[in-house]
Amino acid sequence: MATASPLQPKKAIPMAQELTDLDQLENQSIFILREAYHRLKPLAMLWSLGKDSNVCLWLARKAFLGRVPFPVVHVDTGKKFPEMYAFREDYTKAWGLDLIVGTCPPVEEIDPSLPPAARSAARKTAGLAALIERYRFAGVIAGIRRDEQATRAKERVFSPRGATHRWDVRNQPPEFWDQFATPIEDGAHVRVHPLLAWREVDIWRYIAREKIPVVDLYFAKGGKRYRSLGDQDITFPVDSEARTVEEIIAELYATREPERAGRAMDHEAEDAFERLRVAGYL
Amino acid sequence: MTAASPAIRSETTVPARAEDDAQPTPIVIVGHVDHGKSTLLGRLLHDTDNLLAGKLEAARQSSEKRGLGIEWSFLLDSLQAERDQGVTIDATRLPFTLEGREFVIIDAPGHRQFLRNMITGAAGASAAVLVVDVAEGVRDQTRRHAMLLHLIGIRQVIVVLNKVDLLGFAREPIETAAASLSALLAKLEITPRAVIPVSARHGDMIATRSPHLAWFDGPTLTEALAALPRPHALDAGPLRLPVQDVYRQGERRYVVGRIESGRLAAGETVAIGIAGHRARITALAGWPTPPAQVAGAGQSIALELAPEVVVTRGDLVYHPSDAPLRARRLAARVFWLRQEPLRLGENFHLRLATAEYKVRVTAIERVVRIDDLSVEAGREVPPEGFADITLTAAEEVLFDPFRADGAGAGGRGVLVDAYQHIVGGAPILGVAGGRENVFPLDAAISHGARAAAKGYRGAVFWLTGLPGAGKSTLAREAERRLFADGIDAVVLDGDTLRSGLNADLGFSPREREENVRRTAEVARIMAEAGMVVLVALISPQAEMRAEARRINGVLFHEIYIAADASTCEARDPKGLYAKARAGTLLGFTGTDGSYEAPDQPDLRLDTENLAINEAAERLVAFVAEAIAPPSSGDADASGASRSAVEACP
């Protein structure tokens, strides 16, 4: 065996692994979460108990090395599925989360000009607004994605909201080269969207890769499963035989039905969801 | 009224099966308003079978409601105002697949008022499709968008000449339009990958060839898209890790950030920030399991470093052998997004990755005329305008020049106002006004090689203090002792320089500055050649010494020779205090109170309480430590810069 000569070149650095599409999404989301944590104080993350916000929480644990350093907020309409409440209790403990539960006003207090399902969904907007005001959050992280819904496709990663929480869709700030606007005015906050670039199938592929727990309602029972989870009275299951994460992934590659087909408020009128969002819905 | 009627207001396209886990290729569609971008996209999604159930029908219904035939653009323009006005307001991103390869299509608005939205969409793209109405030809937004592609570094451009059906598919006018487009792009150093005549409304040359365009032998749009190179990671470039934050967990401290280019591995020595402190990467940390101990461009990582040097957000981590540039005066090519003009003398914050610097617009060199892309002198930059400007920072900026070919992530400057609103992009092209304050940080090969050969490294020790404080005396004594130890030391003192190199200079503030600048430059040249340079110069103003430090970078060490003015006057070795008191010497630093003592010198020698011997001994010991070569390639290879810092109080 040859001995090392001082003239031999130093051992080359091993190649870093080529990033896959999921790696790329994960790294970008972690970057966004760390930017939010630095720039927006106090900060909170919304936890709807659905698949997307579970992925968001998981990414936060990665970004902050295991511990989520800000409170996790569940805006509770009181009408979620029992499985979701059980999930909330279990994982708040298991993951050591600082959980804040916010309540929502009764539907009678909501804009009666909205179609019924949208009016019901708008309770959550009001509950969220009250909570942001109480805790004076400067930043609120939400797990929405561009591919869920066409007006969400127009969102910014950092979406500033004025004191009224309205989304000024005609006047969004420029956002490029990973520089995010963080305007500071009284009572304003910024919605932070680390999952904007993810697609539904990416969420499930990541859940499979990382073994992230989700509520059982996503898996088919008796030929039906929930593809998107909201309030019990305005969310409907879709036909499906997918009983595992892998089967869900296979189903998503085959389907042509949109994800939020089972969410009533999206379909009541052409502009129903845009009106909800402009008013501060997620 | 539920799952039975999926409306347009949900996801639009079919998810692609990621066959090879490759990252999708982001493509932006740009061009003048009404030249048919959204229509082109709607048609493309339809003709390539990328639409979800119900989308086409819903678009047809929304079109009929507004008294229109099928509006392909309604597949993308989802906002009410967009549909009512028939314009795209904000960018939409849609995943899209072509024969197994994934793309993300970004539909950018063409209206001038929404330029900020166009940039938001375009900046994330690696390629662009520029849509031009063949009958209307090049318009303002065509030029503006092409200019922006140039400025944000997109070089892969496909040109679509749309609405060729309106010209009856005639060859001659189409070829004329193609030639003028190519000429415009050539001015912006863009060579289009293809110029394709298309009728988006009817689908000619989108996914299938057209019988009306038999004479055209170029690719269809889908063929041109499929032939685009895949976006590449920047692993091969120099290591650039902008620090995002530092987290503490118990005893541990993690430096976090995303690698912009290059790669790193545990065990390596890195340099950090403007001061260039050295530290070794002891580990890459992660959760739930420790990650690979090597990482590359695009990865968000957490590092543990030893020793615990001071690291803060905005610091750049790099390999000492591959340092970025540093300068205070920066040449930038700005694209301006505020609704009122950019004016000379305005102050902003310049964001560069995670760093933020206070800057002032100190020159507007050239303003681009949008009607022909020529440049002219100007005193302000109009809204949505472009210009070459000089930004002067309050402190030195570490940066890499912007790469217009997208081959690097450096120089991506963004201007924000006092309210943290983004008001413009400012790609940093280089150092403004020549190269005088640009230089490699340290460890230029020749410098390192010299240090290895001689057993010590060249450096500059800048002795400042009142006249009579003992600068020259101490410098000469240290020179003698160092030379006796085999170290090539030399003294540059103010009087000697003024008798030759600086003989043309007087004592006005401007001339004093120039005196300091020349001295600093000469010192740098000598130190880089491996010599130990002892400068003895009053250099009364802090700003002068800061300039000397800027010129010399990590080579520089400030040494304050401290003594009371009364002591100095009593010593008066050159009789200058006496002359000043007698009124025959005006503007004398010793008596006019203009001397600014350093706040944080690297070393302070109090000659009132130290004997010459003692002071010289301390100076020599400090010099010896500062010029000691790195012991090996790793942990404590901190050399000059770290010892200088440790000597600070």
mmCIF file of C-alpha atoms in Angstrom, chain B residues 366-632:
data_model
loop_
_atom_site.group_PDB
_atom_site.id
_atom_site.type_symbol
_atom_site.label_atom_id
_atom_site.label_comp_id
_atom_site.label_asym_id
_atom_site.label_seq_id
_atom_site.Cartn_x
_atom_site.Cartn_y
_atom_site.Cartn_z
ATOM 1 C CA ARG B 366 -27.515 56.531 -17.040
ATOM 2 C CA VAL B 367 -31.260 56.209 -17.424
ATOM 3 C CA VAL B 368 -32.756 53.808 -19.962
ATOM 4 C CA ARG B 369 -35.249 55.219 -22.477
ATOM 5 C CA ILE B 370 -38.038 52.703 -22.789
ATOM 6 C CA ASP B 371 -38.992 53.642 -26.356
ATOM 7 C CA ASP B 372 -35.721 52.394 -27.851
ATOM 8 C CA LEU B 373 -33.671 51.087 -24.907
ATOM 9 C CA SER B 374 -30.998 53.722 -25.491
ATOM 10 C CA VAL B 375 -29.478 55.405 -22.452
ATOM 11 C CA GLU B 376 -29.272 59.057 -21.538
ATOM 12 C CA ALA B 377 -28.113 61.171 -18.637
ATOM 13 C CA GLY B 378 -30.785 61.822 -16.087
ATOM 14 C CA ARG B 379 -31.311 63.191 -12.608
ATOM 15 C CA GLU B 380 -34.066 60.787 -11.589
ATOM 16 C CA VAL B 381 -35.425 57.376 -12.471
ATOM 17 C CA PRO B 382 -39.137 57.321 -13.411
ATOM 18 C CA PRO B 383 -41.585 54.743 -12.012
ATOM 19 C CA GLU B 384 -41.095 51.350 -13.692
ATOM 20 C CA GLY B 385 -37.827 52.742 -15.063
ATOM 21 C CA PHE B 386 -34.318 51.357 -15.354
ATOM 22 C CA ALA B 387 -30.998 53.041 -14.658
ATOM 23 C CA ASP B 388 -27.372 52.556 -13.735
ATOM 24 C CA ILE B 389 -26.755 54.140 -10.350
ATOM 25 C CA THR B 390 -24.116 54.266 -7.634
ATOM 26 C CA LEU B 391 -25.052 53.228 -4.124
ATOM 27 C CA THR B 392 -22.743 54.228 -1.297
ATOM 28 C CA ALA B 393 -23.026 52.184 1.868
ATOM 29 C CA ALA B 394 -22.342 53.331 5.403
ATOM 30 C CA GLU B 395 -20.093 50.324 5.889
ATOM 31 C CA GLU B 396 -18.294 47.881 3.669
ATOM 32 C CA VAL B 397 -20.467 45.449 1.749
ATOM 33 C CA LEU B 398 -19.408 41.868 1.045
ATOM 34 C CA PHE B 399 -20.770 40.779 -2.307
ATOM 35 C CA ASP B 400 -20.362 38.859 -5.516
ATOM 36 C CA PRO B 401 -21.173 40.656 -8.757
ATOM 37 C CA PHE B 402 -24.580 39.885 -10.225
ATOM 38 C CA ARG B 403 -24.499 37.215 -12.918
ATOM 39 C CA ALA B 404 -26.933 38.096 -15.649
ATOM 40 C CA ASP B 405 -26.662 34.579 -17.043
ATOM 41 C CA GLY B 406 -28.163 33.170 -13.865
ATOM 42 C CA ALA B 407 -24.961 31.254 -13.133
ATOM 43 C CA GLY B 408 -24.650 32.661 -9.623
ATOM 44 C CA ALA B 409 -26.867 33.926 -6.843
ATOM 45 C CA GLY B 410 -24.645 36.869 -5.916
ATOM 46 C CA GLY B 411 -25.423 40.556 -6.203
ATOM 47 C CA ARG B 412 -29.193 40.152 -5.956
ATOM 48 C CA GLY B 413 -29.722 43.514 -4.325
ATOM 49 C CA VAL B 414 -33.176 44.699 -3.324
ATOM 50 C CA LEU B 415 -33.949 48.227 -2.123
ATOM 51 C CA VAL B 416 -36.386 48.717 0.743
ATOM 52 C CA ASP B 417 -37.574 51.984 2.231
ATOM 53 C CA ALA B 418 -37.776 53.012 5.860
ATOM 54 C CA TYR B 419 -41.094 51.155 6.190
ATOM 55 C CA GLN B 420 -39.610 47.907 4.887
ATOM 56 C CA HIS B 421 -41.513 48.189 1.611
ATOM 57 C CA ILE B 422 -39.657 46.766 -1.376
ATOM 58 C CA VAL B 423 -39.202 49.672 -3.809
ATOM 59 C CA GLY B 424 -36.823 48.301 -6.397
ATOM 60 C CA GLY B 425 -34.364 45.694 -7.535
ATOM 61 C CA ALA B 426 -30.689 46.607 -7.612
ATOM 62 C CA PRO B 427 -28.486 43.942 -9.159
ATOM 63 C CA ILE B 428 -24.974 44.826 -7.964
ATOM 64 C CA LEU B 429 -22.728 44.812 -11.008
ATOM 65 C CA GLY B 430 -19.479 45.635 -9.238
ATOM 66 C CA VAL B 431 -17.535 48.338 -7.508
ATOM 67 C CA ALA B 432 -18.368 51.869 -8.565
ATOM 68 C CA GLY B 433 -15.649 54.257 -9.725
ATOM 69 C CA GLY B 434 -12.803 51.919 -10.514
ATOM 70 C CA ARG B 435 -11.183 49.215 -8.523
ATOM 71 C CA GLU B 436 -9.534 51.263 -5.787
ATOM 72 C CA ASN B 437 -11.444 49.708 -2.937
ATOM 73 C CA VAL B 438 -11.900 46.224 -4.225
ATOM 74 C CA PHE B 439 -9.550 43.420 -3.384
ATOM 75 C CA PRO B 440 -9.723 39.816 -2.396
ATOM 76 C CA LEU B 441 -10.392 39.506 1.316
ATOM 77 C CA ASP B 442 -7.251 37.637 2.181
ATOM 78 C CA ALA B 443 -5.422 34.430 1.518
ATOM 79 C CA ALA B 444 -4.710 35.352 -2.062
ATOM 80 C CA ILE B 445 -2.511 32.501 -3.154
ATOM 81 C CA SER B 446 0.627 34.591 -3.426
ATOM 82 C CA HIS B 447 0.077 35.970 0.053
ATOM 83 C CA GLY B 448 -0.439 32.519 1.562
ATOM 84 C CA ALA B 449 2.486 31.091 -0.362
ATOM 85 C CA ARG B 450 4.758 33.856 0.840
ATOM 86 C CA ALA B 451 3.630 33.333 4.418
ATOM 87 C CA ALA B 452 4.362 29.625 4.119
ATOM 88 C CA ALA B 453 7.802 30.259 2.675
ATOM 89 C CA LYS B 454 8.819 33.005 5.109
ATOM 90 C CA GLY B 455 7.202 31.636 8.245
ATOM 91 C CA TYR B 456 5.135 34.765 8.857
ATOM 92 C CA ARG B 457 2.580 36.799 6.958
ATOM 93 C CA GLY B 458 2.756 40.365 5.768
ATOM 94 C CA ALA B 459 0.592 42.865 7.624
ATOM 95 C CA VAL B 460 0.082 46.566 8.270
ATOM 96 C CA PHE B 461 0.387 48.042 11.783
ATOM 97 C CA TRP B 462 -1.034 51.519 11.702
ATOM 98 C CA LEU B 463 0.325 53.630 14.576
ATOM 99 C CA THR B 464 -1.868 56.653 15.215
ATOM 100 C CA GLY B 465 -1.559 59.306 17.911
ATOM 101 C CA LEU B 466 -0.800 62.942 18.645
ATOM 102 C CA PRO B 467 2.427 64.527 17.428
ATOM 103 C CA GLY B 468 5.025 63.651 20.067
ATOM 104 C CA ALA B 469 3.156 60.594 21.373
ATOM 105 C CA GLY B 470 6.025 58.354 20.284
ATOM 106 C CA LYS B 471 4.783 56.787 17.044
ATOM 107 C CA SER B 472 7.988 57.071 15.026
ATOM 108 C CA THR B 473 10.206 56.216 17.985
ATOM 109 C CA LEU B 474 8.263 53.056 18.722
ATOM 110 C CA ALA B 475 7.959 52.085 15.086
ATOM 111 C CA ARG B 476 11.757 52.364 14.609
ATOM 112 C CA GLU B 477 12.444 50.402 17.779
ATOM 113 C CA ALA B 478 10.005 47.645 16.773
ATOM 114 C CA GLU B 479 11.485 47.569 13.279
ATOM 115 C CA ARG B 480 14.963 47.058 14.735
ATOM 116 C CA ARG B 481 13.845 44.226 17.048
ATOM 117 C CA LEU B 482 11.754 42.466 14.388
ATOM 118 C CA PHE B 483 14.567 42.679 11.870
ATOM 119 C CA ALA B 484 16.907 41.151 14.441
ATOM 120 C CA ASP B 485 14.487 38.236 14.622
ATOM 121 C CA GLY B 486 14.688 37.729 10.870
ATOM 122 C CA ILE B 487 11.450 39.506 10.048
ATOM 123 C CA ASP B 488 11.361 41.831 7.090
ATOM 124 C CA ALA B 489 9.931 44.900 8.797
ATOM 125 C CA VAL B 490 9.794 48.419 7.424
ATOM 126 C CA VAL B 491 8.605 51.785 8.718
ATOM 127 C CA LEU B 492 6.540 54.173 6.630
ATOM 128 C CA ASP B 493 6.447 57.465 8.413
ATOM 129 C CA GLY B 494 4.581 60.618 7.570
ATOM 130 C CA ASP B 495 7.592 62.902 7.189
ATOM 131 C CA THR B 496 9.467 60.496 4.921
ATOM 132 C CA LEU B 497 6.434 60.076 2.665
ATOM 133 C CA ARG B 498 5.782 63.790 2.514
ATOM 134 C CA SER B 499 9.325 64.383 1.347
ATOM 135 C CA GLY B 500 8.787 62.179 -1.724
ATOM 136 C CA LEU B 501 5.681 60.318 -2.739
ATOM 137 C CA ASN B 502 3.383 62.881 -1.143
ATOM 138 C CA ALA B 503 5.502 65.981 -1.746
ATOM 139 C CA ASP B 504 2.670 67.509 -3.754
ATOM 140 C CA LEU B 505 0.301 67.462 -0.796
ATOM 141 C CA GLY B 506 -0.342 70.180 1.755
ATOM 142 C CA PHE B 507 -2.328 70.048 4.973
ATOM 143 C CA SER B 508 -5.895 70.858 3.917
ATOM 144 C CA PRO B 509 -8.435 68.257 4.999
ATOM 145 C CA ARG B 510 -8.691 66.980 1.425
ATOM 146 C CA GLU B 511 -4.901 66.697 1.098
ATOM 147 C CA ARG B 512 -4.573 65.014 4.459
ATOM 148 C CA GLU B 513 -7.090 62.416 3.332
ATOM 149 C CA GLU B 514 -5.141 61.851 0.164
ATOM 150 C CA ASN B 515 -1.945 61.545 2.205
ATOM 151 C CA VAL B 516 -3.554 58.800 4.261
ATOM 152 C CA ARG B 517 -5.008 57.062 1.234
ATOM 153 C CA ARG B 518 -1.665 56.900 -0.602
ATOM 154 C CA THR B 519 0.127 55.716 2.489
ATOM 155 C CA ALA B 520 -2.469 52.987 3.014
ATOM 156 C CA GLU B 521 -2.164 51.869 -0.600
ATOM 157 C CA VAL B 522 1.622 51.668 -0.431
ATOM 158 C CA ALA B 523 1.394 49.797 2.864
ATOM 159 C CA ARG B 524 -0.976 47.297 1.296
ATOM 160 C CA ILE B 525 1.310 46.643 -1.663
ATOM 161 C CA MET B 526 4.249 46.039 0.669
ATOM 162 C CA ALA B 527 2.262 43.856 3.060
ATOM 163 C CA GLU B 528 0.904 41.800 0.207
ATOM 164 C CA ALA B 529 4.479 41.305 -0.904
ATOM 165 C CA GLY B 530 5.082 39.704 2.495
ATOM 166 C CA MET B 531 6.535 42.600 4.488
ATOM 167 C CA VAL B 532 5.617 43.721 7.972
ATOM 168 C CA VAL B 533 4.761 47.400 7.568
ATOM 169 C CA LEU B 534 4.787 49.784 10.521
ATOM 170 C CA VAL B 535 3.022 53.006 9.569
ATOM 171 C CA ALA B 536 3.642 56.006 11.821
ATOM 172 C CA LEU B 537 1.108 58.629 10.865
ATOM 173 C CA ILE B 538 -0.951 61.055 12.981
ATOM 174 C CA SER B 539 -4.037 60.255 10.825
ATOM 175 C CA PRO B 540 -6.166 62.361 13.136
ATOM 176 C CA GLN B 541 -9.693 61.540 11.896
ATOM 177 C CA ALA B 542 -11.436 58.234 12.573
ATOM 178 C CA GLU B 543 -12.819 58.287 9.039
ATOM 179 C CA MET B 544 -9.277 58.467 7.563
ATOM 180 C CA ARG B 545 -8.242 55.442 9.550
ATOM 181 C CA ALA B 546 -11.413 53.628 8.568
ATOM 182 C CA GLU B 547 -10.469 54.275 4.951
ATOM 183 C CA ALA B 548 -6.994 52.867 5.587
ATOM 184 C CA ARG B 549 -8.620 49.794 7.104
ATOM 185 C CA ARG B 550 -10.916 49.461 4.107
ATOM 186 C CA ILE B 551 -7.957 49.596 1.768
ATOM 187 C CA ASN B 552 -6.029 46.983 3.740
ATOM 188 C CA GLY B 553 -8.832 44.704 4.944
ATOM 189 C CA VAL B 554 -7.710 41.930 7.263
ATOM 190 C CA LEU B 555 -4.092 42.982 6.831
ATOM 191 C CA PHE B 556 -4.799 46.064 8.908
ATOM 192 C CA HIS B 557 -4.186 46.558 12.642
ATOM 193 C CA GLU B 558 -4.827 49.843 14.358
ATOM 194 C CA ILE B 559 -2.477 50.727 17.190
ATOM 195 C CA TYR B 560 -3.165 53.747 19.328
ATOM 196 C CA ILE B 561 -0.086 55.418 20.765
ATOM 197 C CA ALA B 562 -1.713 57.261 23.633
ATOM 198 C CA ALA B 563 -0.330 60.233 25.509
ATOM 199 C CA ASP B 564 -1.830 63.408 26.914
ATOM 200 C CA ALA B 565 -1.591 66.517 24.792
ATOM 201 C CA SER B 566 0.311 68.232 27.619
ATOM 202 C CA THR B 567 2.848 65.386 27.761
ATOM 203 C CA CYS B 568 3.309 65.532 24.010
ATOM 204 C CA GLU B 569 3.770 69.271 24.135
ATOM 205 C CA ALA B 570 6.377 68.908 26.846
ATOM 206 C CA ARG B 571 8.247 66.344 24.690
ATOM 207 C CA ASP B 572 7.853 68.378 21.462
ATOM 208 C CA PRO B 573 10.619 66.435 19.643
ATOM 209 C CA LYS B 574 10.325 68.488 16.447
ATOM 210 C CA GLY B 575 9.578 71.836 18.040
ATOM 211 C CA LEU B 576 6.183 71.964 16.367
ATOM 212 C CA TYR B 577 4.127 72.702 19.481
ATOM 213 C CA ALA B 578 6.369 75.714 20.127
ATOM 214 C CA LYS B 579 5.844 76.978 16.567
ATOM 215 C CA ALA B 580 2.116 76.481 16.855
ATOM 216 C CA ARG B 581 1.980 78.350 20.125
ATOM 217 C CA ALA B 582 4.052 81.107 18.569
ATOM 218 C CA GLY B 583 1.500 81.319 15.768
ATOM 219 C CA THR B 584 3.937 80.388 13.011
ATOM 220 C CA LEU B 585 2.295 76.982 12.366
ATOM 221 C CA LEU B 586 -1.406 76.975 11.592
ATOM 222 C CA GLY B 587 -3.798 73.996 11.707
ATOM 223 C CA PHE B 588 -1.471 71.895 13.857
ATOM 224 C CA THR B 589 -3.174 68.715 15.085
ATOM 225 C CA GLY B 590 -1.394 68.816 18.443
ATOM 226 C CA THR B 591 -2.966 72.072 19.509
ATOM 227 C CA ASP B 592 -6.193 72.486 17.550
ATOM 228 C CA GLY B 593 -8.017 69.678 19.349
ATOM 229 C CA SER B 594 -8.976 67.952 16.109
ATOM 230 C CA TYR B 595 -7.427 64.579 16.936
ATOM 231 C CA GLU B 596 -10.037 61.816 17.296
ATOM 232 C CA ALA B 597 -8.707 59.022 19.499
ATOM 233 C CA PRO B 598 -9.683 55.516 18.331
ATOM 234 C CA ASP B 599 -12.632 53.974 20.196
ATOM 235 C CA GLN B 600 -11.571 50.393 19.727
ATOM 236 C CA PRO B 601 -7.959 50.110 18.609
ATOM 237 C CA ASP B 602 -6.562 46.630 18.102
ATOM 238 C CA LEU B 603 -3.825 47.599 20.578
ATOM 239 C CA ARG B 604 -3.366 50.595 22.847
ATOM 240 C CA LEU B 605 0.075 51.618 24.103
ATOM 241 C CA ASP B 606 0.090 54.256 26.796
ATOM 242 C CA THR B 607 3.458 55.987 26.454
ATOM 243 C CA GLU B 608 2.846 58.162 29.445
ATOM 244 C CA ASN B 609 3.098 55.202 31.775
ATOM 245 C CA LEU B 610 5.231 52.808 29.738
ATOM 246 C CA ALA B 611 8.955 53.071 29.200
ATOM 247 C CA ILE B 612 10.043 52.935 25.525
ATOM 248 C CA ASN B 613 11.477 49.483 26.094
ATOM 249 C CA GLU B 614 8.305 48.179 27.618
ATOM 250 C CA ALA B 615 6.048 49.702 24.966
ATOM 251 C CA ALA B 616 8.252 48.362 22.154
ATOM 252 C CA GLU B 617 8.212 44.910 23.734
ATOM 253 C CA ARG B 618 4.404 44.891 23.792
ATOM 254 C CA LEU B 619 4.232 46.128 20.230
ATOM 255 C CA VAL B 620 6.626 43.449 19.024
ATOM 256 C CA ALA B 621 4.704 40.735 20.895
ATOM 257 C CA PHE B 622 1.451 41.897 19.319
ATOM 258 C CA VAL B 623 3.038 41.971 15.856
ATOM 259 C CA ALA B 624 4.545 38.516 16.327
ATOM 260 C CA GLU B 625 1.207 36.992 17.197
ATOM 261 C CA ALA B 626 -0.596 38.744 14.370
ATOM 262 C CA ILE B 627 1.855 37.624 11.686
ATOM 263 C CA ALA B 628 2.152 34.008 12.873
ATOM 264 C CA PRO B 629 1.206 31.728 9.968
ATOM 265 C CA PRO B 630 -1.712 29.301 10.271
ATOM 266 C CA SER B 631 -0.531 26.239 12.205
ATOM 267 C CA SER B 632 -2.287 23.816 9.848
#
